[in-house]
Coordinates of N, CA and C in Angstrom, one line a residue:
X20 N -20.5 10.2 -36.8 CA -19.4 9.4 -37.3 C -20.0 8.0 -37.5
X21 N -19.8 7.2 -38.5 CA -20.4 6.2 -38.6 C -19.5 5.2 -38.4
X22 N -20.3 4.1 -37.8 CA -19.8 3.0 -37.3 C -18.2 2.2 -37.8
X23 N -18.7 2.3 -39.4 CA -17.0 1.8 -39.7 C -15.9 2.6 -39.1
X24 N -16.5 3.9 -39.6 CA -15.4 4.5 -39.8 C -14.6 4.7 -38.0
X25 N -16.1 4.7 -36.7 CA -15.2 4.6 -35.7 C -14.4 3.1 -35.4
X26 N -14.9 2.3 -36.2 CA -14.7 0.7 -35.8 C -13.0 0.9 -36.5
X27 N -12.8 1.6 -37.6 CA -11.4 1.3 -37.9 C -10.4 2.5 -37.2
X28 N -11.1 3.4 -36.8 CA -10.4 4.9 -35.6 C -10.0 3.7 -34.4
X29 N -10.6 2.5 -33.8 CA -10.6 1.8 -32.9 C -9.7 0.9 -33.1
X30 N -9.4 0.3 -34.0 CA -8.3 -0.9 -34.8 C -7.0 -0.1 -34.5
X31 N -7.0 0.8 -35.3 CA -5.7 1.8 -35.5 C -5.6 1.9 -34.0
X32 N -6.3 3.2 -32.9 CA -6.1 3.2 -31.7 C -5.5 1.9 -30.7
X33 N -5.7 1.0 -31.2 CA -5.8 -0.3 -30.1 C -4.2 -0.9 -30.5
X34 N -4.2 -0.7 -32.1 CA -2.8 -1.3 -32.5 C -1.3 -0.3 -32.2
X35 N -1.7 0.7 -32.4 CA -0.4 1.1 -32.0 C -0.4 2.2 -30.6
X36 N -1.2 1.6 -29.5 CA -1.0 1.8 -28.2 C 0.4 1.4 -27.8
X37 N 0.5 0.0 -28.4 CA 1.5 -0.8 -28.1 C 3.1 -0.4 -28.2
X38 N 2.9 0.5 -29.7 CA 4.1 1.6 -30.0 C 4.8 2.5 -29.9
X39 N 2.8 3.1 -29.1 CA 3.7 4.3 -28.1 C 4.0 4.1 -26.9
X40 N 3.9 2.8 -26.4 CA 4.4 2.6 -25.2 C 5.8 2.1 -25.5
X41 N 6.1 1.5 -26.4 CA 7.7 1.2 -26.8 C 8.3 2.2 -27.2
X42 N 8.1 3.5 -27.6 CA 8.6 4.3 -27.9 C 8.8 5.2 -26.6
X43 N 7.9 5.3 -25.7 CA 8.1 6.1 -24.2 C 9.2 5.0 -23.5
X44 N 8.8 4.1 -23.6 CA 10.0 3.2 -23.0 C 11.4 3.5 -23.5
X45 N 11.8 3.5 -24.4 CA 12.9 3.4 -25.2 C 13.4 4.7 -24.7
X46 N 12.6 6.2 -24.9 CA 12.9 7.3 -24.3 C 13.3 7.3 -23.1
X47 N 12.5 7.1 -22.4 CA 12.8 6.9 -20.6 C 14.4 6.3 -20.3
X48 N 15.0 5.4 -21.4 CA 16.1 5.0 -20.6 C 17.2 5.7 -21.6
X49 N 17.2 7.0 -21.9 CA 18.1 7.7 -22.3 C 18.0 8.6 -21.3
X50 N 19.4 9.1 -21.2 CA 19.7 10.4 -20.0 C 20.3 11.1 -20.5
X51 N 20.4 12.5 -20.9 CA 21.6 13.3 -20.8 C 21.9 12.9 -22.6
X52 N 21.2 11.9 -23.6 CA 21.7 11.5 -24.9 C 22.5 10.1 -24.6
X53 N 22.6 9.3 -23.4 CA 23.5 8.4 -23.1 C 22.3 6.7 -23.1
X54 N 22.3 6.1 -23.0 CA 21.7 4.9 -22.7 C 22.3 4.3 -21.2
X55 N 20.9 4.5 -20.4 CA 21.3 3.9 -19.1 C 21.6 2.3 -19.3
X56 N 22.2 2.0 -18.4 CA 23.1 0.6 -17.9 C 21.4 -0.3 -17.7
X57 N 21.5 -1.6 -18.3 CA 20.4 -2.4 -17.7 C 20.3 -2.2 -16.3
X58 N 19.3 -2.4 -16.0 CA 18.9 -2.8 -14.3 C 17.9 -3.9 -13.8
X59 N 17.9 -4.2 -12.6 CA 16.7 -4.9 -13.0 C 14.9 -4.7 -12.8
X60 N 14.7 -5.8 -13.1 CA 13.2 -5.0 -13.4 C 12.3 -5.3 -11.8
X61 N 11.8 -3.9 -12.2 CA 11.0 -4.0 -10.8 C 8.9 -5.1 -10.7
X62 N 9.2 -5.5 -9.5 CA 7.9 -6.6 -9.4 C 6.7 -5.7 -10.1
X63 N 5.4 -6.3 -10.0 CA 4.3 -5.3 -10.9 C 3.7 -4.8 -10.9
X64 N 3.6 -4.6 -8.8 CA 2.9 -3.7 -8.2 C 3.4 -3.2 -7.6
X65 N 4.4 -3.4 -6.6 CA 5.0 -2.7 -5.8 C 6.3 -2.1 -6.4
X66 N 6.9 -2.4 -7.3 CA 8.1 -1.6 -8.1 C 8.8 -2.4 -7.1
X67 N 10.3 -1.5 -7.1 CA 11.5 -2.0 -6.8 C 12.0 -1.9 -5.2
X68 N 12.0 -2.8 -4.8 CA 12.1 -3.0 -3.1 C 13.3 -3.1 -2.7
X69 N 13.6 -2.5 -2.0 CA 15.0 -2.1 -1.3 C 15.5 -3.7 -0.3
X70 N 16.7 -4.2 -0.6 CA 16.8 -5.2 -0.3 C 18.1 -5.4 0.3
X71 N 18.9 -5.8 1.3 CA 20.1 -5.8 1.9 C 19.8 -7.2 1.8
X72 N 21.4 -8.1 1.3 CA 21.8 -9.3 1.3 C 22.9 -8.8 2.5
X73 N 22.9 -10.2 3.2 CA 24.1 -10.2 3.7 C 24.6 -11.6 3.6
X74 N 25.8 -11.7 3.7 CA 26.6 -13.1 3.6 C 27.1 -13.7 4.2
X75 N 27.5 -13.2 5.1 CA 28.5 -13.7 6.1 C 27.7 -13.8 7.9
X76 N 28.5 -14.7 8.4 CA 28.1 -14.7 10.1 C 28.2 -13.0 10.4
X77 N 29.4 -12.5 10.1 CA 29.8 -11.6 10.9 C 29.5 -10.5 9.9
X78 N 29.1 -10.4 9.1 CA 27.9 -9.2 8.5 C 26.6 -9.1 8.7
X79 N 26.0 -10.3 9.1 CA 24.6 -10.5 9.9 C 24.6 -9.8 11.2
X80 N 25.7 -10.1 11.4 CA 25.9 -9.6 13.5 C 26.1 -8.3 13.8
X81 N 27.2 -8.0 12.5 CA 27.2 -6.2 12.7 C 26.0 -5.6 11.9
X82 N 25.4 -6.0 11.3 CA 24.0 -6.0 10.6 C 23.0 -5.6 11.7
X83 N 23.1 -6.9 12.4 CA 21.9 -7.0 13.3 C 21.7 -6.6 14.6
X84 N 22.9 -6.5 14.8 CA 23.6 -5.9 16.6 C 24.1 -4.5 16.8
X85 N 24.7 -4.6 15.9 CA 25.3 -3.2 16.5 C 24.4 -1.9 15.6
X86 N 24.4 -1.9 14.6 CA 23.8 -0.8 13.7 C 21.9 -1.6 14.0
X87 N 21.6 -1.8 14.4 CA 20.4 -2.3 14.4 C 19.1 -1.3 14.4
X88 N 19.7 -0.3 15.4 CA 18.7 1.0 15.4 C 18.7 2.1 14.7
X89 N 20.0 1.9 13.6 CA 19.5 2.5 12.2 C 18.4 2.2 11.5
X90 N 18.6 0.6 11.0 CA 17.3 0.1 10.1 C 16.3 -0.3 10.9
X91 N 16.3 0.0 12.2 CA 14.8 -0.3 12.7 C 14.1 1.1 12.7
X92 N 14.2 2.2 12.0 CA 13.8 3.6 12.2 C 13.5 3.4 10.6
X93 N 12.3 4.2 10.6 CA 11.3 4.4 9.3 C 11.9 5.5 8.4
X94 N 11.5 5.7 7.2 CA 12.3 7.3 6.7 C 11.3 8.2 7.1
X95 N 11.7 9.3 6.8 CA 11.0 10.3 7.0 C 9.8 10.5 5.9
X96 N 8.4 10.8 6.1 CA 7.6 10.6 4.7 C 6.7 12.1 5.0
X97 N 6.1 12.5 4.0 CA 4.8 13.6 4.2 C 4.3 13.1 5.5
X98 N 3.6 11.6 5.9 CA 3.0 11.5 7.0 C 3.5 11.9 8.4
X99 N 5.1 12.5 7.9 CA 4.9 13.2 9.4 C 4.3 14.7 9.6
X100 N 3.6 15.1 8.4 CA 3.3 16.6 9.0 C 2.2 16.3 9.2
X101 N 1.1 15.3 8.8 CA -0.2 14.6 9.4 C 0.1 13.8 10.7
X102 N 1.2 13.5 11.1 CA 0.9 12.9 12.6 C 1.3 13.6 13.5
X103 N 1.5 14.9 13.8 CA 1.9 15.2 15.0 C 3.5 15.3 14.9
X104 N 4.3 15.7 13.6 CA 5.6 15.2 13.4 C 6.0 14.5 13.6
X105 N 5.2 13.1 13.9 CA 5.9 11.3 13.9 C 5.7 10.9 15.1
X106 N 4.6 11.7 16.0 CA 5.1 11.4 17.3 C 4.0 10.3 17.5
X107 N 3.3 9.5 16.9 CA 2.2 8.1 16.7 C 3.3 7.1 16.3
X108 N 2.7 5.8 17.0 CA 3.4 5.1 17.1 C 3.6 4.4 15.9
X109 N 3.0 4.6 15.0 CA 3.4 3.9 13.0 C 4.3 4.8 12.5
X110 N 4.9 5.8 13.0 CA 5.7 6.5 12.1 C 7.1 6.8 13.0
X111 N 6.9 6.8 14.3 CA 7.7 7.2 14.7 C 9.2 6.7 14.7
X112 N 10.4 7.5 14.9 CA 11.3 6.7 14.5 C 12.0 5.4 16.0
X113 N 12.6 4.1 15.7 CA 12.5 3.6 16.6 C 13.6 4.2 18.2
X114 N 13.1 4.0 19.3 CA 14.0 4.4 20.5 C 13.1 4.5 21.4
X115 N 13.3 5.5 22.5 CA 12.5 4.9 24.0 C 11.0 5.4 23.8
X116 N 11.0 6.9 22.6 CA 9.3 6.9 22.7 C 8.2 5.8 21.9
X117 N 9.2 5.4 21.0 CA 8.8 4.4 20.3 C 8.2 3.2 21.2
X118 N 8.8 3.0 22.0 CA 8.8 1.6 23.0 C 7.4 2.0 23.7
X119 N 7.9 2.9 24.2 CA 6.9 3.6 25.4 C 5.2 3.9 24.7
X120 N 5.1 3.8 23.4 CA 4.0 4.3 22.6 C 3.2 3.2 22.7
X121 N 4.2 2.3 21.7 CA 3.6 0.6 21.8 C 3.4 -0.2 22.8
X122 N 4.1 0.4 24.2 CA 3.9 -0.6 25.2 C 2.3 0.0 25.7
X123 N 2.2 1.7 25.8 CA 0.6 1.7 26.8 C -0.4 1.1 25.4
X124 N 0.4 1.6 24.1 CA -1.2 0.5 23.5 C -1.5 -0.7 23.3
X125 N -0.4 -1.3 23.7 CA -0.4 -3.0 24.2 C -1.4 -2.9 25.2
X126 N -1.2 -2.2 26.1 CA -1.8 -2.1 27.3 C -2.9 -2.0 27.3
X127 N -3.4 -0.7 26.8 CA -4.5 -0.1 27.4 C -5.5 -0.2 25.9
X128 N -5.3 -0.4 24.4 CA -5.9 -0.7 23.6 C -5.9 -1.5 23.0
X129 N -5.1 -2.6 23.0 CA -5.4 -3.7 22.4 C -5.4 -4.9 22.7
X130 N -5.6 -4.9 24.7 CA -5.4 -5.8 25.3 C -6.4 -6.9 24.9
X131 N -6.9 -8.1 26.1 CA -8.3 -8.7 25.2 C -9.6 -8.5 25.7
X132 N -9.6 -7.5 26.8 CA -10.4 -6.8 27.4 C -10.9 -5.8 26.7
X133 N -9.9 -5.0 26.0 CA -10.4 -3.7 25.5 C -11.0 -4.3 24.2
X134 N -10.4 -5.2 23.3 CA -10.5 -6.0 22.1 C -11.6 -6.4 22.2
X135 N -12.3 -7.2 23.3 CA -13.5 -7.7 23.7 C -14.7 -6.9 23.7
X136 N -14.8 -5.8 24.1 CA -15.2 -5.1 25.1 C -15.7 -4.5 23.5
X137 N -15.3 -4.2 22.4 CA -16.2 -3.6 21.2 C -16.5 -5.0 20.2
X138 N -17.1 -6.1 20.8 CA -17.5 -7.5 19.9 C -18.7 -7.0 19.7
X139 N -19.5 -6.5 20.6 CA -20.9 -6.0 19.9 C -20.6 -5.2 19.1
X140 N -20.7 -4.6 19.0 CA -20.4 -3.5 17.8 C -19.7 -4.0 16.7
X141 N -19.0 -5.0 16.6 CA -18.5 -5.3 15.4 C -19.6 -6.3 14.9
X142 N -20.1 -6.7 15.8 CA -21.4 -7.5 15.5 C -22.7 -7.0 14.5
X143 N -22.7 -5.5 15.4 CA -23.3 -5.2 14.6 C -23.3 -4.4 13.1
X144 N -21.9 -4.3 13.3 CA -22.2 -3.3 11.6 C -21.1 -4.8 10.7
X145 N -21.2 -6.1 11.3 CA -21.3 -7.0 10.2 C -22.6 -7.2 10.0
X146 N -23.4 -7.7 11.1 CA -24.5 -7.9 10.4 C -25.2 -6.5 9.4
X147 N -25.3 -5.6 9.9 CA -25.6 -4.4 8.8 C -24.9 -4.5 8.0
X148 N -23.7 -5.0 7.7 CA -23.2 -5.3 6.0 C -23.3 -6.4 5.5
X149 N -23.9 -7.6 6.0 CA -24.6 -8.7 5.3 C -25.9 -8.2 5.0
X150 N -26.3 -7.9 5.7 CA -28.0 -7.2 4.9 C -28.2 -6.8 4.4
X151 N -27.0 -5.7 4.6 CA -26.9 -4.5 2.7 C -26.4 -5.6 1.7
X152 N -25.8 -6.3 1.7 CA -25.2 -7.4 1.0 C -26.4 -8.1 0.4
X153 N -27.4 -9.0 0.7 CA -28.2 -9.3 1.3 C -29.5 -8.9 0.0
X154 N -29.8 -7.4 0.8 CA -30.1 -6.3 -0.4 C -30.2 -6.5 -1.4
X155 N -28.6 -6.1 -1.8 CA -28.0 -5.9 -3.0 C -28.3 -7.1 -4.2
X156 N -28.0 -8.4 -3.5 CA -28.1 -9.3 -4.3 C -30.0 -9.5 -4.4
X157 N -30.6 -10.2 -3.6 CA -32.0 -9.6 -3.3 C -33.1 -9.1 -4.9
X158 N -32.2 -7.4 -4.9 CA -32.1 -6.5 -6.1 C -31.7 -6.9 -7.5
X159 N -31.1 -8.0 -7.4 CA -30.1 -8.5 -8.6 C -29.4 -6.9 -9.0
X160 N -28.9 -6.4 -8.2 CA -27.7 -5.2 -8.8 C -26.9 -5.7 -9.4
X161 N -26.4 -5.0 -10.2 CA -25.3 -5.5 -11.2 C -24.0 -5.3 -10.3
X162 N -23.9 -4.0 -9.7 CA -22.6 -3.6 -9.1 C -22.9 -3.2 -7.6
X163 N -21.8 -3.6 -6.6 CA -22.0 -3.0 -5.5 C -20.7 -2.4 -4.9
X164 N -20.7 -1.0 -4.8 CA -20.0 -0.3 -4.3 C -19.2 -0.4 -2.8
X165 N -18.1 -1.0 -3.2 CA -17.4 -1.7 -2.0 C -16.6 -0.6 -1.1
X166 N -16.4 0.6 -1.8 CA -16.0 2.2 -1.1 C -17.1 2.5 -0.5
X167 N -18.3 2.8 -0.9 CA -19.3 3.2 0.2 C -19.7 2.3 1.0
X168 N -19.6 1.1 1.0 CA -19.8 0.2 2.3 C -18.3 0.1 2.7
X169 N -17.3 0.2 2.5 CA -16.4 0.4 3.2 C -16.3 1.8 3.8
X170 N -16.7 3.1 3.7 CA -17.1 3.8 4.1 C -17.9 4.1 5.2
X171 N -19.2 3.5 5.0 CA -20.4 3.4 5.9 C -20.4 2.1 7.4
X172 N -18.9 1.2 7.3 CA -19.4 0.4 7.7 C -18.0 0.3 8.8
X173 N -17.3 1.6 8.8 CA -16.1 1.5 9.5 C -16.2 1.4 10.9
X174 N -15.6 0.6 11.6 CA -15.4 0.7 13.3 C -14.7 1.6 14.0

């Protein structure tokens, strides 16, 4: 293929990307042959975040007091068939095992003894990743692979 001819396959491609994304958009908000209701638009990475206003003294209180151990419980996700059906303390839903989870790893792992107690070691696979760093630039690499040193360089 010669150059024009991809240089203008590329012009065409580039211009009406734009079209067919207005045109999938446009589709998307028909249902059923109906036109959905505006909504609003979701942020541009995280999409649309679930958000409870409340207004009043006494919708904050029954909000916050009495139903409280509804919204302090997680939903249910795939990650419970990877944890042991929820029974780790990131997933589980809030109540006494919950408590009891987070209080021995208060305890016994993340005290500042036990925190302490792996400083070498973080010592050393920083300094092993300044060196690879180090290296890399050293090398004048163009690119450095931040997945395999985040990979290689886990605690």
């Amino acid at each position: 293929m010669s150059p024009i001819v991809s240089a203008i396959f590329l012009v065409l491609l580039v211009s009406l990307l734009p079209f067919i994304r207005y045109l999938l958009r446009c589709a998307g908000n028909y249902k059923n042959g109906r036109k959905l209701p505006p909504g609003p638009r979701p942020l541009p990475i995280i999409g649309s975040v679930p958000t409870i206003v409340v207004s009043s003294s006494q919708a904050a209180e029954l909000f916050l007091k009495t139903y409280d151990s509804i919204f302090a419980s997680r939903p249910k996700l795939q990650a419970s068939l990877m944890s042991y059906d929820s029974k780790g303390m990131a997933f589980t839903e809030y109540g006494s095992h919950w408590r009891y989870t987070r209080k021995l790893s208060a305890l016994h792992l993340l005290s500042a003894s036990k925190v302490e107690s792996f400083a070498p070691m973080r010592r050393e696979k920083m300094g092993s990743l300044v060196d690879s760093l180090k290296k890399a630039a050293a090398a004048k690499e163009w690119w450095i692979s931040v997945q395999g040193l985040r990979q290689s360089y886990r605690t």
